Coordinates of C-alpha atoms in Angstrom, one line a residue:
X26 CA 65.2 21.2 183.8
X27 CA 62.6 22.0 181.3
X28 CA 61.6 25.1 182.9
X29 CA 65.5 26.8 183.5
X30 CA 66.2 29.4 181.1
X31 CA 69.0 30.1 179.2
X32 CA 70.3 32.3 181.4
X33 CA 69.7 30.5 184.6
X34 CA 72.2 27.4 182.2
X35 CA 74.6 30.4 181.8
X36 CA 74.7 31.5 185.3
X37 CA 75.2 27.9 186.5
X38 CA 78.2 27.9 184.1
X39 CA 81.7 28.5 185.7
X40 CA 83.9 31.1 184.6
X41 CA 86.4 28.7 182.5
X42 CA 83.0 27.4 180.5
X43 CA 81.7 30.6 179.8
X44 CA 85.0 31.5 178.3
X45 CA 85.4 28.5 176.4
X46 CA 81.6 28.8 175.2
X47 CA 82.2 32.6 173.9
X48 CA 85.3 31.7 172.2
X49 CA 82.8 28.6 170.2
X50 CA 80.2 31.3 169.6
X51 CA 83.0 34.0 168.2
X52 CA 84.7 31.2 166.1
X53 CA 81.1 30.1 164.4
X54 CA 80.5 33.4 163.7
X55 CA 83.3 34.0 161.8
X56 CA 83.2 31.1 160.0
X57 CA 79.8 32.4 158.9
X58 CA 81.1 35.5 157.4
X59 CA 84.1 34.1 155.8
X60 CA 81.5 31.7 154.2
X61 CA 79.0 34.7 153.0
X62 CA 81.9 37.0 151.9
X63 CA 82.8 34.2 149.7
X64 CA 79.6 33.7 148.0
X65 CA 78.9 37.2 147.1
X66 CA 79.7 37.9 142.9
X67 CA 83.4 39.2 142.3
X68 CA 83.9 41.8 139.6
X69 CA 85.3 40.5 136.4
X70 CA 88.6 42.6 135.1
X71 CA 87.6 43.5 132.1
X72 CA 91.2 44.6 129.4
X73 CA 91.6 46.6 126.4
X74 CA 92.7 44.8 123.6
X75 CA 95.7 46.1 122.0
X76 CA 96.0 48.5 119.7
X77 CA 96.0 47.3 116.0
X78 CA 98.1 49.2 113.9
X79 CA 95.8 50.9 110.8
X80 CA 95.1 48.7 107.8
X81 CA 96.1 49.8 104.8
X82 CA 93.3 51.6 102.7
X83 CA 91.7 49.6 99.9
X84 CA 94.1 49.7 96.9
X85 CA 97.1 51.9 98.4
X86 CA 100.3 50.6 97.4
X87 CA 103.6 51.7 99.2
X88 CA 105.7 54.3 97.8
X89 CA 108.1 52.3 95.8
X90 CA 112.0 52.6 97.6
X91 CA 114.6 54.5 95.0
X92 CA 116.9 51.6 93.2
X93 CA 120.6 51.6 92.2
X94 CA 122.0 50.1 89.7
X95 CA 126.0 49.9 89.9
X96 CA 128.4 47.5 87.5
X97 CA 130.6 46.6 90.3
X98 CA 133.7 44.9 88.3
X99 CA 137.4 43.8 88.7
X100 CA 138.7 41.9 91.9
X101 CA 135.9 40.4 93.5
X102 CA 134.2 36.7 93.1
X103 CA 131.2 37.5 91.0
X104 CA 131.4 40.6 89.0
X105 CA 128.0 42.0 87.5
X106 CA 125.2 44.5 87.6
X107 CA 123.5 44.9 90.9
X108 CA 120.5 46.6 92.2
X109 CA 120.5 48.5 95.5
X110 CA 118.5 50.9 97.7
X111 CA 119.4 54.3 98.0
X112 CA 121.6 55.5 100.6
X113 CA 123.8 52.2 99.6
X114 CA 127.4 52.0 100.4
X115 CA 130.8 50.5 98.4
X116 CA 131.0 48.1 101.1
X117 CA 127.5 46.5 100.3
X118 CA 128.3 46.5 96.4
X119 CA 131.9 44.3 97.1
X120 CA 129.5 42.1 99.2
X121 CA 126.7 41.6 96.8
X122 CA 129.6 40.7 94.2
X123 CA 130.5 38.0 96.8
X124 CA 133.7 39.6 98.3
X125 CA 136.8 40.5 97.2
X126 CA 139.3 38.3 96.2
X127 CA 142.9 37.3 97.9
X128 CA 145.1 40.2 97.2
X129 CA 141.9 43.2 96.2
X130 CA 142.9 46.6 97.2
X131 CA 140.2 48.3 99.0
X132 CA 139.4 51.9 99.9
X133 CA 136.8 53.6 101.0
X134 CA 134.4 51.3 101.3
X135 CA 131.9 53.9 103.4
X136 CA 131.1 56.0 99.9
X137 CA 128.2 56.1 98.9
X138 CA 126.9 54.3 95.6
X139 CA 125.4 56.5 92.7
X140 CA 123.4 55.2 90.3
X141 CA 125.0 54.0 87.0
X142 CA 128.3 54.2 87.7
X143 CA 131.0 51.5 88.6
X144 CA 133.6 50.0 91.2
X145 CA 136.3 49.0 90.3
X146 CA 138.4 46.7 92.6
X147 CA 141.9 46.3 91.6
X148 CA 144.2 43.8 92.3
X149 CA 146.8 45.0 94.9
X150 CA 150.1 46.5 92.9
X151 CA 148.1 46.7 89.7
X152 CA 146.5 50.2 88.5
X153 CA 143.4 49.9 86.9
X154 CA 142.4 50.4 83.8
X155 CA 141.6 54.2 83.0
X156 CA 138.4 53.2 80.5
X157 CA 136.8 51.0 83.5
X158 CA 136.6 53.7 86.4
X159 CA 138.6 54.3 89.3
X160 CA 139.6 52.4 92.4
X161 CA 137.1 51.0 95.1
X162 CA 135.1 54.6 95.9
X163 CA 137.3 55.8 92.9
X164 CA 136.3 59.4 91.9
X165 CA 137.7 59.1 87.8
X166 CA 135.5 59.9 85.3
X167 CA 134.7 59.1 81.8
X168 CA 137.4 62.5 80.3
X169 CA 139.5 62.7 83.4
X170 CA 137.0 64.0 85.6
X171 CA 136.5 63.5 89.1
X172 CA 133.4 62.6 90.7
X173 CA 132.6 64.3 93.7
X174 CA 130.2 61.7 94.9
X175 CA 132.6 58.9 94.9
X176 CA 136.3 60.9 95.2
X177 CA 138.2 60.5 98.4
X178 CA 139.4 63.1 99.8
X179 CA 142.7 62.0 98.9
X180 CA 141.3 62.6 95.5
X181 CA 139.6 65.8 95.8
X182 CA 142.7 67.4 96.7
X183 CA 144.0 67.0 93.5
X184 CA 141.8 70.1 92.1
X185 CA 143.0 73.7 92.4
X186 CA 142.2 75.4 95.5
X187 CA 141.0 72.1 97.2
X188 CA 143.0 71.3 100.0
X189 CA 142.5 68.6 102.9
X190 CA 140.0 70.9 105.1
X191 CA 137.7 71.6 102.2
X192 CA 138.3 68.1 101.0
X193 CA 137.1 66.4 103.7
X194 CA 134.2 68.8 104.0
X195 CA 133.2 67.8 100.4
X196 CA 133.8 64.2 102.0
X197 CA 131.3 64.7 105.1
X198 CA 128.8 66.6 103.3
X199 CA 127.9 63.9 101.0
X200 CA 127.8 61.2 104.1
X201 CA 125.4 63.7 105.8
X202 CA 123.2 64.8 103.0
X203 CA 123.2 62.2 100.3
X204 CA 125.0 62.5 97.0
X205 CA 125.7 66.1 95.0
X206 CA 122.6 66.7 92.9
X207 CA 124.5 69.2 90.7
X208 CA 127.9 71.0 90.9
X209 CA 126.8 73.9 91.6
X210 CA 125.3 72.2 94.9
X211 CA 129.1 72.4 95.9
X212 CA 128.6 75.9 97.4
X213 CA 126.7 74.4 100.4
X214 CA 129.9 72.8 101.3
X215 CA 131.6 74.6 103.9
X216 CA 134.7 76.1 102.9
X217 CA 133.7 76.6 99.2
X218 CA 133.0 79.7 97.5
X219 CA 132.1 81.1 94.1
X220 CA 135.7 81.7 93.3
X221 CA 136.8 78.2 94.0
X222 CA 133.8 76.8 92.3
X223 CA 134.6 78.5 89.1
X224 CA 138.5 77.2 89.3
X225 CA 137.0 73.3 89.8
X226 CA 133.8 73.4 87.5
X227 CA 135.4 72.4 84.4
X228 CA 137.7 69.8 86.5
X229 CA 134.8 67.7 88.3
X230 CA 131.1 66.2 87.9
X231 CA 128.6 64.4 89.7

């Protein structure tokens, strides 16, 4: 037996173990590769960090926001001066004040606030003093004038040659672009032209 080769062992095999001793071979095989794929070095996934938003430079200082101040008086639980940002609304000064009280009569609430000025909120049936201002989003003014900032349109078409088209323009101007600066800033409104300025200069203010 010491002298047979390994082929005269493979011829002596029968058919069935020759089969059987490939399919050994072809298993070991491939349980060497599987083993060697396994020990080679995987890549490493390397991320980006995310993006850090830009410090601020050394000593800047944000732009301070504009403030408001508005005496908001009358109906409501806690009447008083309060400070607001620009672009403020009626509705935010009543809720500052901490809400109307039982019985307030409220309109327009979606004007916008000016500085300096007041609301009034009146108790429901009663009209409110002339000296104090004007309704919630009142437009009176100190000498019967009306404020085109906070008039409603209601309001506004009181003056000569104002009627409700050009009253609500004046109305969705102001929501759009922010308060009148000046009357004669009125001309950008749609609607009103230098003759009808000249009728309502005297009558209104800003």
């Amino acid at each position: 037996m010491s002298g047979e080769t390994i082929r005269d062992r493979l011829s002596a095999l029968s058919r069935a173990e020759l089969v059987a001793l490939i399919g050994v071979v072809a298993v070991t095989l491939a349980g060497a590769g599987t083993w060697y794929l396994r020990s080679l070095p995987k890549p490493v996934e390397v991320r980006a960090a995310p993006e850090q938003p830009p410090a601020p430079a050394p000593g800047a200082t944000p732009s301070p926001a504009a403030v408001i101040l508005v005496d908001v008086a009358g109906w409501v639980r806690r009447p008083g001066v309060y400070e607001f940002a620009d672009g403020a609304r009626v509705i935010d000064a009543v809720q500052a004040a901490g809400g109307a009280r039982p019985g307030a009569f409220l309109q327009n609430l979606a004007a916008l606030l000016v500085d300096c000025t007041q609301i009034l909120v009146p108790k429901e049936g009663a009209p409110p003093p002339a000296a104090l201002g004007g309704e919630v989003g009142g437009g009176s003014a100190p000498g019967g004038l009306v404020n085109v900032n906070a008039a409603t349109a209601a309001e506004l078409e009181t003056l000569p040659g104002v009627g409700e088209v050009i009253a609500q323009a004046i109305v969705d101007y102001r929501t759009e672009n922010g308060p009148f600066t000046a009357v004669d800033q009125l001309l950008d409104v749609s609607g009103i032209g230098d003759a009808t300025l000249e009728n309502i200069r005297e009558l209104v203010t800003v």
